[in-house]
Coordinates of C-alpha atoms and ligand atoms in Angstrom, one line a residue:
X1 CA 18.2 2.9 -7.0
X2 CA 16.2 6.1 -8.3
X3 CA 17.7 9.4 -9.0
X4 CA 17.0 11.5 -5.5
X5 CA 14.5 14.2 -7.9
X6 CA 12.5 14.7 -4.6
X7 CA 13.2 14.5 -0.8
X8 CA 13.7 11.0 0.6
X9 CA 12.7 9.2 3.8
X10 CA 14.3 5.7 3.9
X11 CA 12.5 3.2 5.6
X12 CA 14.3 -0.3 7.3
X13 CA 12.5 -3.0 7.3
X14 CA 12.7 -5.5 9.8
X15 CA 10.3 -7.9 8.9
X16 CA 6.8 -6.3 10.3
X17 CA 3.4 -7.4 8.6
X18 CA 2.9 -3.8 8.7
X19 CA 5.6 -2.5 7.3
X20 CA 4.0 -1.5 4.1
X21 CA 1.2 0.4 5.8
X22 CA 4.0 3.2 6.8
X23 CA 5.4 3.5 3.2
X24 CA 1.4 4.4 2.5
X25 CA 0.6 7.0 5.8
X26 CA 3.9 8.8 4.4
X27 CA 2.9 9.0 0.9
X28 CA -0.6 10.3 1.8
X29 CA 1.2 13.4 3.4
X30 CA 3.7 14.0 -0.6
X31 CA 6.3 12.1 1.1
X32 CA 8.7 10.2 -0.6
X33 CA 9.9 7.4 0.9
X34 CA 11.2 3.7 0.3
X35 CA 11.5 0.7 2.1
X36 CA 14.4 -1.2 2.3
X37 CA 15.2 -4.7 4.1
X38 CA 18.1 -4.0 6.8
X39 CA 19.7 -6.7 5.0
X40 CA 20.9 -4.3 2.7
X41 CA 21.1 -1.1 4.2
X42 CA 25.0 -0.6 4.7
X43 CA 26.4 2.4 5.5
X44 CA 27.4 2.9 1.6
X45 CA 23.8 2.4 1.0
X46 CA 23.0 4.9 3.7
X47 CA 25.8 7.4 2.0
X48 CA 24.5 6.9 -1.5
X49 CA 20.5 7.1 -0.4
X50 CA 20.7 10.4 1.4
X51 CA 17.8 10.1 3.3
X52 CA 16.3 13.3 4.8
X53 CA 15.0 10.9 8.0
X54 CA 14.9 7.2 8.5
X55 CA 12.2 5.3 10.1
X56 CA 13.2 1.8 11.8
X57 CA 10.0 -0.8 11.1
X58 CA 9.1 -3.4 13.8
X59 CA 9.4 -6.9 12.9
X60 CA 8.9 -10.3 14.5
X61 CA 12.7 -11.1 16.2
X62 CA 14.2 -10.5 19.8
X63 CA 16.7 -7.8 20.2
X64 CA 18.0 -10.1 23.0
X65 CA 18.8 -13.2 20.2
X66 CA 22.6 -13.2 18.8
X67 CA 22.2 -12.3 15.2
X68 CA 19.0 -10.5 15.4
X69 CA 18.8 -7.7 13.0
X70 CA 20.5 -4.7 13.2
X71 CA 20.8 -1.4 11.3
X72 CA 24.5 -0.1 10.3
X73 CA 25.7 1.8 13.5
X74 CA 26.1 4.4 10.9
X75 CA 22.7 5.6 11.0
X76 CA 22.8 6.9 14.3
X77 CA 25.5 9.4 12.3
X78 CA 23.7 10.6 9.6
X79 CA 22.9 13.5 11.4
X80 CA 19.2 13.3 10.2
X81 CA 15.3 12.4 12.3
X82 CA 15.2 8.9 12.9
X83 CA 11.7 7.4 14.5
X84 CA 11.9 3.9 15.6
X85 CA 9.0 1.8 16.1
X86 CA 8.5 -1.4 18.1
X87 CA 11.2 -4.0 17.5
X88 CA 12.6 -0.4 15.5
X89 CA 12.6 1.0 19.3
X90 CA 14.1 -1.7 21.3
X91 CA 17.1 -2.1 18.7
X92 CA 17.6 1.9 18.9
X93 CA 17.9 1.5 22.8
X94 CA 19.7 -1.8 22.8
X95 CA 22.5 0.0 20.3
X96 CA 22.6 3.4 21.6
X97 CA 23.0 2.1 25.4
X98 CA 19.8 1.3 27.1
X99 CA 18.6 -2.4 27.9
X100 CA 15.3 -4.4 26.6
X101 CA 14.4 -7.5 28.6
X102 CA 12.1 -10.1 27.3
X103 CA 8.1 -10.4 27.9
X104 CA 7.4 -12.0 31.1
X105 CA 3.8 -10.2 31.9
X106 CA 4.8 -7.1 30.2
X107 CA 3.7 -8.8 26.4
X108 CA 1.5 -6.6 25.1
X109 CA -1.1 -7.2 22.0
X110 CA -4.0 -5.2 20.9
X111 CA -5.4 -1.9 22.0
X112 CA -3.5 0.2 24.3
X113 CA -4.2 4.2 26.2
X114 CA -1.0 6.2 26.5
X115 CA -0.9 9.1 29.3
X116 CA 1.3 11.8 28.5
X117 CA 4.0 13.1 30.3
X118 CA 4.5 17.0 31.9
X119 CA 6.6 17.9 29.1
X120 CA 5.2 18.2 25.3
X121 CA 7.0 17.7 22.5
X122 CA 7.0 18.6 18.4
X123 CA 6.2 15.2 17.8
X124 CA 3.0 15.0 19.7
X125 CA 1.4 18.2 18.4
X126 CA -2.6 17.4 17.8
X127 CA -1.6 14.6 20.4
X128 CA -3.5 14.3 23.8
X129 CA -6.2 16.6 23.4
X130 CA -8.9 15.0 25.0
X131 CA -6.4 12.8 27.4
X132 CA -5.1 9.6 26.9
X133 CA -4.5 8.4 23.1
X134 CA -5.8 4.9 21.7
X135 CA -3.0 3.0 19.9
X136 CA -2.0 -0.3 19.0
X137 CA 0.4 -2.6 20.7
X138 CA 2.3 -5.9 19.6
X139 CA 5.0 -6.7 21.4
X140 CA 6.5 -9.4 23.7
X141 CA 10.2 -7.9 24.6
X142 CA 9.7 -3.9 26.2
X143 CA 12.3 -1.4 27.0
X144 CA 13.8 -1.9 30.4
X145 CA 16.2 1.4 30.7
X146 CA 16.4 3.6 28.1
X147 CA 19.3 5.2 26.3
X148 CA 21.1 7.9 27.4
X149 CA 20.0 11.6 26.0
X150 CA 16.4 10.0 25.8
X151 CA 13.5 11.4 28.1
X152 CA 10.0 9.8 28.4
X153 CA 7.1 11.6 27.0
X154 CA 4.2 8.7 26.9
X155 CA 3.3 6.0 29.2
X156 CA 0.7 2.6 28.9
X157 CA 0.2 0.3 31.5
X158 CA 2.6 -2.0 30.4
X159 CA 5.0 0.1 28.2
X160 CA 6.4 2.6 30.5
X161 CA 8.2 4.0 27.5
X162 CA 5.8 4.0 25.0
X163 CA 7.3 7.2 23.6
X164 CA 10.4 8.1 23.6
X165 CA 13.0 10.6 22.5
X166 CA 16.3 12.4 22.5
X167 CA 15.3 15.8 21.0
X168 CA 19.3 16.8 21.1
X169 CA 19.6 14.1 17.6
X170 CA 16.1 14.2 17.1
X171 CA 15.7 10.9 17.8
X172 CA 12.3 9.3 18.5
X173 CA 11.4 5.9 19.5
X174 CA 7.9 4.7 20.0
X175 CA 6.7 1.2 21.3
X176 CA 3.2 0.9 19.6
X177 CA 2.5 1.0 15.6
X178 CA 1.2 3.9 14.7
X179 CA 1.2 3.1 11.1
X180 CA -2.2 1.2 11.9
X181 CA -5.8 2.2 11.7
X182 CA -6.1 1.3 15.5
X183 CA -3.8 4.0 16.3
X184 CA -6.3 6.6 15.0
X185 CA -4.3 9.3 15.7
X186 CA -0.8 7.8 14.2
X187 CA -1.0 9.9 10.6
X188 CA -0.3 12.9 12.7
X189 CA 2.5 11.4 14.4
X190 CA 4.0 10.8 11.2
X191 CA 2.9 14.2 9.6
X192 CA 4.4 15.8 13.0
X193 CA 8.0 13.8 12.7
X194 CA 8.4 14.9 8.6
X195 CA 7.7 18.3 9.7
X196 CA 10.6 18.3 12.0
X197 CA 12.7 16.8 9.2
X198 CA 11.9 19.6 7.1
X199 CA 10.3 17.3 4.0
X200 CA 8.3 20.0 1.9
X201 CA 5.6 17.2 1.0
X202 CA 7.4 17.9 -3.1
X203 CA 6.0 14.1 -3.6
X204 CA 2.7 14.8 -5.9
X205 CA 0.8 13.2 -8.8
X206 CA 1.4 16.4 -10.6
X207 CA 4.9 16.4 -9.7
X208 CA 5.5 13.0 -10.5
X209 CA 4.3 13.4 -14.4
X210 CA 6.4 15.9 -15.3
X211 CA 9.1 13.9 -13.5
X212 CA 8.8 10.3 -15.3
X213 CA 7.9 12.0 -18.7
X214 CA 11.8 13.5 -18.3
X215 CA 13.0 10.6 -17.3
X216 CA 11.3 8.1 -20.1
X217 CA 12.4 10.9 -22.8
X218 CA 15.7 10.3 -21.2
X219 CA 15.9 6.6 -21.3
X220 CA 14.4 6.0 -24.0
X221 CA 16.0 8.2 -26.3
X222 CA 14.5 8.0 -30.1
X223 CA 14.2 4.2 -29.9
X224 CA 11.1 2.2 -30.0
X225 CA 9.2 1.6 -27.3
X226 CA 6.3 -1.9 -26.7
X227 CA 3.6 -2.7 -24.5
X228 CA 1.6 -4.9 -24.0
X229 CA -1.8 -3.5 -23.4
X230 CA -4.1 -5.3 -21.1
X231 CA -7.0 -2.8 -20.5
X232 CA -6.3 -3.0 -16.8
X233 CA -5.5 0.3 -14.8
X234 CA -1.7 -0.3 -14.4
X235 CA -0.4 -1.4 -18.4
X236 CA -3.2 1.4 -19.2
X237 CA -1.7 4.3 -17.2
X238 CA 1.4 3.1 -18.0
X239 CA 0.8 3.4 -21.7
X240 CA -0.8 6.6 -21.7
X241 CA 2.3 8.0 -19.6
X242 CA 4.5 7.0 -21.9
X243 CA 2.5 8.1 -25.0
X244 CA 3.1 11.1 -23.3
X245 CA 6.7 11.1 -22.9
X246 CA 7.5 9.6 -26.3
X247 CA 4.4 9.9 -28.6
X248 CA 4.9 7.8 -31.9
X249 CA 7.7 5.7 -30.6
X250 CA 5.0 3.7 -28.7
X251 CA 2.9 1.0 -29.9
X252 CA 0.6 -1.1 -27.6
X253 CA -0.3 -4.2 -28.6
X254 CA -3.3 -5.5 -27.0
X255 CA -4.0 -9.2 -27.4
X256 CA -7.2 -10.3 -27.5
X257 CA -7.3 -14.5 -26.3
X258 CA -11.3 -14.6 -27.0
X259 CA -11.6 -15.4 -23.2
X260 CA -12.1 -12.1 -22.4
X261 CA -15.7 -10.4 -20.7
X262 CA -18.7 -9.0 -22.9
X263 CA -17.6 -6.0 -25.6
X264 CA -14.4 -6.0 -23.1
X265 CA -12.4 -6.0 -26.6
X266 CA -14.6 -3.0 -28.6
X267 CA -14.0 -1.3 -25.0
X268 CA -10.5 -0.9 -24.3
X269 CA -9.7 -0.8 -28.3
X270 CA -12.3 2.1 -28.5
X271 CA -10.9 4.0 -25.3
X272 CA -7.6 4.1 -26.4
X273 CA -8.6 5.0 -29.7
X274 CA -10.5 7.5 -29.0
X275 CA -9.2 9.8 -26.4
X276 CA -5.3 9.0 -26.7
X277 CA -4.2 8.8 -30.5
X278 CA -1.9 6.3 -29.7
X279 CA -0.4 3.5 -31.9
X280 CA -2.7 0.2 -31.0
X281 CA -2.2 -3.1 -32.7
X282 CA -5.2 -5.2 -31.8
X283 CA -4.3 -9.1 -32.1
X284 CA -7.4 -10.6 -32.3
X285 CA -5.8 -14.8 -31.7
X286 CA -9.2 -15.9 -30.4
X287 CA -9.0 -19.1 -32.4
X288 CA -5.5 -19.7 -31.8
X289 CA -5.6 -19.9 -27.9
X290 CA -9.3 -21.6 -27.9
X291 CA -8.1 -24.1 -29.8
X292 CA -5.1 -24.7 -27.9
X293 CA -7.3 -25.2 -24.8
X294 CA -9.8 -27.4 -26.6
X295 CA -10.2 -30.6 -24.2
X296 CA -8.0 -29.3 -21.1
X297 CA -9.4 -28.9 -18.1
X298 CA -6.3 -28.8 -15.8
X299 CA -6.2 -25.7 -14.4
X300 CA -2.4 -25.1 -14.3
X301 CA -2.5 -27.1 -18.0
X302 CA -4.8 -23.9 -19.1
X303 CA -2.6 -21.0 -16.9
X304 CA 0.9 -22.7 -19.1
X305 CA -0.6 -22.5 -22.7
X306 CA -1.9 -19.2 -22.2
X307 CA 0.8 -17.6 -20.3
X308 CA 3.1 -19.5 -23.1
X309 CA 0.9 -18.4 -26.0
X310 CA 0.7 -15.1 -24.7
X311 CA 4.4 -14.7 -25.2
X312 CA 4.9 -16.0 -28.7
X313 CA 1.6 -13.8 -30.0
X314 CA 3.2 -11.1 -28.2
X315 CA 6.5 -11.1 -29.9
X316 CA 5.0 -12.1 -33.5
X317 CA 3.4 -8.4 -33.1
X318 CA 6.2 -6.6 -31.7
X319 CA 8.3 -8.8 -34.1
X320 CA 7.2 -6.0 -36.8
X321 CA 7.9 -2.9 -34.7
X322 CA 11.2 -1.9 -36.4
X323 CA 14.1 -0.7 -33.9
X324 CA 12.0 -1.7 -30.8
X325 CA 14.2 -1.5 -27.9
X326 CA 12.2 -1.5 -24.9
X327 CA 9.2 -3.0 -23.2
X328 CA 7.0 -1.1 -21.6
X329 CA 5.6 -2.8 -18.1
X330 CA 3.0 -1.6 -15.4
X331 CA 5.2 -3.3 -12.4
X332 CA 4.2 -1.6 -9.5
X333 CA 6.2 -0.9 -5.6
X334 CA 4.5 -3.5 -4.0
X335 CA 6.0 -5.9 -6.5
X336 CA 9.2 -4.8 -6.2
X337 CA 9.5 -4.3 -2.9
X338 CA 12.2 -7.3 -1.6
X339 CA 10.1 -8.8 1.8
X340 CA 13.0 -9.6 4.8
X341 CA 12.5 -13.5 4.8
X342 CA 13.6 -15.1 8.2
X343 CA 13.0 -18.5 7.1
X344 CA 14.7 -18.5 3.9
X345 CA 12.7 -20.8 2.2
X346 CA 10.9 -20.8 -1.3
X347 CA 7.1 -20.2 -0.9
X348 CA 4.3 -22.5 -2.3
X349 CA 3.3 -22.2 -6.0
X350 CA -0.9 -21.4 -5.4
X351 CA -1.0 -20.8 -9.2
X352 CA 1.0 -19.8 -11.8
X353 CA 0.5 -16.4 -12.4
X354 CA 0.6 -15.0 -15.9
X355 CA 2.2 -12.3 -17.1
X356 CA 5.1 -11.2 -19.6
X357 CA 7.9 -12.5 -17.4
X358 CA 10.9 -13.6 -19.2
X359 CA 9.9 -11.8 -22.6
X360 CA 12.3 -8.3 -22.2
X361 CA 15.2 -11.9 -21.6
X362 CA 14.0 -13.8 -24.5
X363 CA 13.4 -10.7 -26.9
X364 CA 16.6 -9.1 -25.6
X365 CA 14.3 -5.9 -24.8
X366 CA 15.1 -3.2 -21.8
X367 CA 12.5 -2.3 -19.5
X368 CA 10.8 0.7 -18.7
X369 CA 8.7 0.5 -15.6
X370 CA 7.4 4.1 -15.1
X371 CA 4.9 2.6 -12.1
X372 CA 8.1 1.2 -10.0
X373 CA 7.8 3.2 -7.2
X374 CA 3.7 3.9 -6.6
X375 CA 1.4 2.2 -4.9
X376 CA -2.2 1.0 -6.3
X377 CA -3.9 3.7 -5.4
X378 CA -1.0 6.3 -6.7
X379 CA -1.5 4.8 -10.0
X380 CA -5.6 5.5 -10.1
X381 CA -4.7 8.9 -8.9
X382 CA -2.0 9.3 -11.8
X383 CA -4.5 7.5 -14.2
X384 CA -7.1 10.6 -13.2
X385 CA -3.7 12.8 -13.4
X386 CA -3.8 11.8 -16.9
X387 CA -7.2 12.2 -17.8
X388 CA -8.1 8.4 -18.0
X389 CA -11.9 7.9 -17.5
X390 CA -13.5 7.3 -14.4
X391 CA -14.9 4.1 -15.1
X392 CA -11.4 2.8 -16.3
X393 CA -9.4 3.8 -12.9
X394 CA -12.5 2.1 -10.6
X395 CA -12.6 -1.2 -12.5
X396 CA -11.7 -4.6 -10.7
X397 CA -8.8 -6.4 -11.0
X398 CA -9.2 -8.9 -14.0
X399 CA -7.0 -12.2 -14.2
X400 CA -4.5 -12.3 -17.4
X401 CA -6.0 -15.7 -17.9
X402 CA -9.6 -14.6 -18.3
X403 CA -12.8 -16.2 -18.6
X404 CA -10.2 -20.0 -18.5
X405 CA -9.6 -19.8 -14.9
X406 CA -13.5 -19.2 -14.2
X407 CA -14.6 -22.1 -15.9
X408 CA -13.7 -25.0 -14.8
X409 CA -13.4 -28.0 -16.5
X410 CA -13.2 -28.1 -20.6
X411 CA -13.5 -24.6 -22.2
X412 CA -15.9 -24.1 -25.1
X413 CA -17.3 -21.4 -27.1
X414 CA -20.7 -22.0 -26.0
X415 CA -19.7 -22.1 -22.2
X416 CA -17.4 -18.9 -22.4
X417 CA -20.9 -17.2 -24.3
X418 CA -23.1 -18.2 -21.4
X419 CA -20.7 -16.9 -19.1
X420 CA -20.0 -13.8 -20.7
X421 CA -23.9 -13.0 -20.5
X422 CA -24.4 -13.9 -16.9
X423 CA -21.3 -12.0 -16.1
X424 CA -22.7 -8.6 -17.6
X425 CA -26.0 -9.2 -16.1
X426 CA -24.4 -9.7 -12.5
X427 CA -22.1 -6.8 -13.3
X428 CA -25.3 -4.7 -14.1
X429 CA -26.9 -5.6 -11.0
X430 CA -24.1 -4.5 -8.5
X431 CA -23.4 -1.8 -10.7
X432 CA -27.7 -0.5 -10.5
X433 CA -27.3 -1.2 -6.6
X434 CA -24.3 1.0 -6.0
X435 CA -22.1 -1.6 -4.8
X436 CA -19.4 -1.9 -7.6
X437 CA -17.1 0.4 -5.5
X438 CA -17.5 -0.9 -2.4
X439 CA -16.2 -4.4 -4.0
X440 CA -12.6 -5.3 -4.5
X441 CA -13.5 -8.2 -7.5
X442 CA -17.1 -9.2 -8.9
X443 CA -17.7 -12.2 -11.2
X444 CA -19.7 -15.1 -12.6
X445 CA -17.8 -18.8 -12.9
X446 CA -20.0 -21.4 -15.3
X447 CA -19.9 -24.3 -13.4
X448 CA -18.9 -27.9 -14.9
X449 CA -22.0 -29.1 -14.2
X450 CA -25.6 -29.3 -15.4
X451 CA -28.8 -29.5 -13.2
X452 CA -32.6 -30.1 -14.0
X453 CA -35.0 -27.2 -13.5
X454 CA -38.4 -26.3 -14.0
X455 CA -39.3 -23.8 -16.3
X456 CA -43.1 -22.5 -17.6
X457 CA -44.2 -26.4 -18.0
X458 CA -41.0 -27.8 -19.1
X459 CA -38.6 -29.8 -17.8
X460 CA -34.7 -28.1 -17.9
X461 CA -31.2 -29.5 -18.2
X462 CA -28.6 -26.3 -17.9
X463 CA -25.4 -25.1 -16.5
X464 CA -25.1 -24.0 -13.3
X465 CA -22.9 -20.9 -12.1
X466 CA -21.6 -19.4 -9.1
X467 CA -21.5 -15.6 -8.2
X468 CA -18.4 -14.5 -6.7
X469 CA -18.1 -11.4 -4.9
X470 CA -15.0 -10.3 -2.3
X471 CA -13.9 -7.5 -0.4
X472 CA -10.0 -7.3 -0.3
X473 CA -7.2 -4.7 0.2
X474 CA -4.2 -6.7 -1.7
X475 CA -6.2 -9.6 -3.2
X476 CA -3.7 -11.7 -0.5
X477 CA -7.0 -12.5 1.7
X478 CA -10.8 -11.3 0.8
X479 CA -13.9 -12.4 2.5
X480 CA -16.7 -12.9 0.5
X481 CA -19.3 -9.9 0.4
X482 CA -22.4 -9.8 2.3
X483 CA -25.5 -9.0 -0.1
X484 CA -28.3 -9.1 0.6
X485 CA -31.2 -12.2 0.9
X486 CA -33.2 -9.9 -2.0
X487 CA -30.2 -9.0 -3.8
X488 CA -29.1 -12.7 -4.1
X489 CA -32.5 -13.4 -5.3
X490 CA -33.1 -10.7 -7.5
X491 CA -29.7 -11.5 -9.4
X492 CA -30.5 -15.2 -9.3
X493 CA -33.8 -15.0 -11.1
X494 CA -32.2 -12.1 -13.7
X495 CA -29.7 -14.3 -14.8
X496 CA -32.1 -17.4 -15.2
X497 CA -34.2 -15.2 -17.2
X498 CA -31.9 -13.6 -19.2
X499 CA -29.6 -15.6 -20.1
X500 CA -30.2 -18.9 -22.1
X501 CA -28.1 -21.8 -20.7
X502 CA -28.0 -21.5 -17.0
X503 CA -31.2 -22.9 -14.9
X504 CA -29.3 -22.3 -11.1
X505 CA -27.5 -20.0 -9.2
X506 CA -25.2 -20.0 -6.5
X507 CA -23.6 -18.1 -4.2
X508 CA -20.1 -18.2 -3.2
X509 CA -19.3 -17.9 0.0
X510 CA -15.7 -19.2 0.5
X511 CA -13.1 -17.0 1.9
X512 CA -9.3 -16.4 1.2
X513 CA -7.7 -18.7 2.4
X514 CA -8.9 -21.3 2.5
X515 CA -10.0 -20.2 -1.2
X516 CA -8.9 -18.5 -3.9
X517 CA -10.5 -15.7 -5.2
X518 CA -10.5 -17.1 -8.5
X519 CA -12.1 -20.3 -8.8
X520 CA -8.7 -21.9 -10.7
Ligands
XMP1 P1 -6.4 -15.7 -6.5 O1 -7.3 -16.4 -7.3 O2 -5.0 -16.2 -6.5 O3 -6.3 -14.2 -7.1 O4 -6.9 -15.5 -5.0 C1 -5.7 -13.1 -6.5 C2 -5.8 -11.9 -7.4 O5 -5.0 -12.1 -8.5 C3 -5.8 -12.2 -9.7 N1 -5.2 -13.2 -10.6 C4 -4.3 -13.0 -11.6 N2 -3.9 -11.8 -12.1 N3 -2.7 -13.0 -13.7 C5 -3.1 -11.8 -13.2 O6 -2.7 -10.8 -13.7 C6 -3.1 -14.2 -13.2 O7 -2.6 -15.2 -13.7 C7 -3.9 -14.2 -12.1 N4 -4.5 -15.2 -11.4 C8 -5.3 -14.6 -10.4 C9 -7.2 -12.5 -9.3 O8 -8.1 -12.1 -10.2 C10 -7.2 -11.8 -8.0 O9 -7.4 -10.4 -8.2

């Protein structure tokens, strides 16, 4: 657990989809906060975490089922704000004395109006202005009798304690989510409860600087420090921060597999070189890894080399970094955050994901994870923080695997070149039309295939691609984005004239699931 530098706001998770979404409203008003499965919050937990206020998620079980989860009684004793919401409501009332029945007409999903009650409270400041409030419901069980000490402030139609409280412990108890973008009043909810907690919104990207350059100084003493540079926003901000902290002791070593996009290499090389003075080793082991994949075309084949390549170049390099200690990663919350699984049981493998797993074990390095507790878009606003371009903290997401994973089939040089042009020409044109932003991921897969064409008088036999393009908040699920008819065809025919190789175009227009947003 992290040193308490700042005030802290625990958050139990029971298992809501949402969960996640109330970390992010609390952050946005320089709270800090973390989320915790109830699993593991025990009262020693609770003793050693010290929140400031404690906010009980919903989640998907039934109060009324034996074994459903439960928060430590000691909570209630902390002496601190607690707001509980959904399933985080019925288990407050169900422990603290009051009774929740199960659905039975009173199930509730979906949009919702709450009518205030005579009395007003702290909690509902900037709430009710213009009458009733919009918010969102999900839930089956409801509140039949509530606890003693609690008083009703909201109503719905079928939630006749949609908000709760006893203002004696300054408890609060509320049956809808307002965590979600359909409560559109919810963020002052939240701003209203830290206020009463006292939080003095310390948490900022200024603040948090300062902070992690002590604490990497700290950790890291005057030992050697790795990382493996990928150009993307988190091992870049991650790099910078710690250049910061610990100067010469760092050296990034950015490997370059020859699968990556257009002057991608001269790019990130030249950045860092230029505006950060930092120690860079760039591994240029195209030949290696592209002759390693010659003749594969399995795509999890391709995704094992390269993550297994990736490891052995890696530590050749850091092999000659006297006295290194540590490995620097970009490992962000939402990775580390421990999901409350009900079913117990393994997920899937979609893909095998590459990364430097299992290196710090194999190269008997420690870890220094300066991202650990921010969320994606903390980390662009540290990366500006820091001074890191513009263009750098807006770029998409790119795969570890590269260009492999977007050509399917057998890898060559002179498919990887072909793709590498179409790519910056499609780049170009969503880039000219002001959409790059509005994008989560934009790319160009060379297609296994070629097709006969027509071009001036003569007859064509060339690749074909397919144009990718999603919008996405996690890259968990995207939908394909909605150009335009003259968009479509204005890229189509730029690519066929610009780039030697490709005679047709197409547009993808699968979905996450059932697709991938990659195409292996
Ligand atoms: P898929 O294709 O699984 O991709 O829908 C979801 C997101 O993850 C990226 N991706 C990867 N990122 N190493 C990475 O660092 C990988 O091996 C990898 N495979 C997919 C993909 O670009 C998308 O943003």
């Amino acid at each position: 657990m992290s040193t308490p530098d700042h005030d802290r706001l625990l958050i139990i998770d029971f298992g809501s989809q949402v969960t996640q979404l109330i970390a992010r409203r609390l952050r946005e008003l320089n709270v800090y906060c973390e989320i915790h499965p109830f699993q593991n919050v025990t009262a020693e937990f609770l003793a050693e975490f010290s929140p400031k206020a404690v906010i009980f998620s919903g989640g998907p079980a039934s109060v009324i089922d034996e074994g459903s989860p439960r928060p430590p009684a000691e909570v209630f004793d902390l002496g601190v704000p607690i707001l509980g919401i959904c399933y985080g409501q019925q288990v407050m009332m169900q422990m603290l004395g009051g009774q929740v029945k199960r659905g039975e007409g009173t199930a509730e999903f979906g949009r919702a109006y709450v009518t205030p009650a005579d009395k007003r409270i702290d909690l509902l400041n900037g709430w009710f202005i213009e009458g009733q409030e919009q918010v969102w419901m999900s839930h089956g069980d409801h509140v039949a009798k509530i606890a003693p000490g609690f008083e009703v402030y909201g109503t719905s139609p079928n939630a006749p304690f949609a908000i709760t409280a006893d203002l004696e412990r300054r408890f609060f108890a509320v049956q809808f989510h307002p965590e979600v973008h359909h409560t559109p009043n919810g963020k002052t909810l939240y701003e209203n409860f830290v206020k009463m907690a006292g939080f003095s919104g310390d948490w900022t990207m200024g603040a948090y600087r300062e902070q992690m350059i002590e604490k990497i100084r700290a950790q890291v003493g005057d030992k050697q420090v790795i990382c493996a540079l990928s150009g993307g926003v988190d091992s870049s901000v991650a790099a910078i921060l710690i250049h910061e902290a610990v100067g010469e002791q760092l050296t990034c070593v950015f490997v370059d597999h020859g699968l990556l996009r257009k002057n991608e290499a001269e790019e990130v090389v030249g950045m860092f070189r230029e505006n950060y003075n930092l120690k860079l080793i760039h591994a240029d082991e195209s030949d290696l890894f592209l002759g390693k994949l010659d003749g594969v075309s399995d795509p999890e084949t391709k995704r094992k080399i390269i993550g297994g390549l990736f490891i052995d170049v890696f530590q050749k390099h850091a092999d000659t970094i006297e006295g290194a200690e540590f490995l620097a990663q970009g490992t962000l919350y939402p990775d580390v955050i421990e999901s409350v699984s009900f079913s117990g049981g393994p997920s899937v493998t979609i893909k095998s994901h590459h990364n430097v797993g299992g290196l710090p074990e194999k190269m008997g390095l420690k870890l220094v994870e300066p991202l650990r507790e921010l969320f994606k878009d903390e980390v662009r606003a540290l990366g500006r923080e820091l001074g890191l371009p513009a263009s750098f903290i807006g770029r998409h997401p790119f795969p570890g695997p590269g260009l492999a994973i977007r050509c399917p089939g057998e890898i060559t040089r002179e498919k990887l070149h072909i793709l590498r042009e179409a790519d910056a020409v499609y780049i170009d044109q969503i880039r000219k039309h002001g959409l790059y932003d509005d994008i989560w991921q934009a790319f160009v897969a060379i297609l296994p295939v070629r097709t006969v064409g027509v071009m001036g008088d003569g007859r064509t036999y060339d690749y074909a691609c397919a144009l990718r393009a999603v919008t996405s908040v996690d890259g968990m699920t995207a939908d394909y984005y909605p150009f335009t008819h003259e968009f479509l065809g204005e890229t189509a025919t730029r690519i066929i004239n610009e780039v030697r190789g490709i005679n047709r175009v197409t547009y993808d227009i699968t979905s996450k699931p059932p697709g991938t947003i990659e195409w292996e």
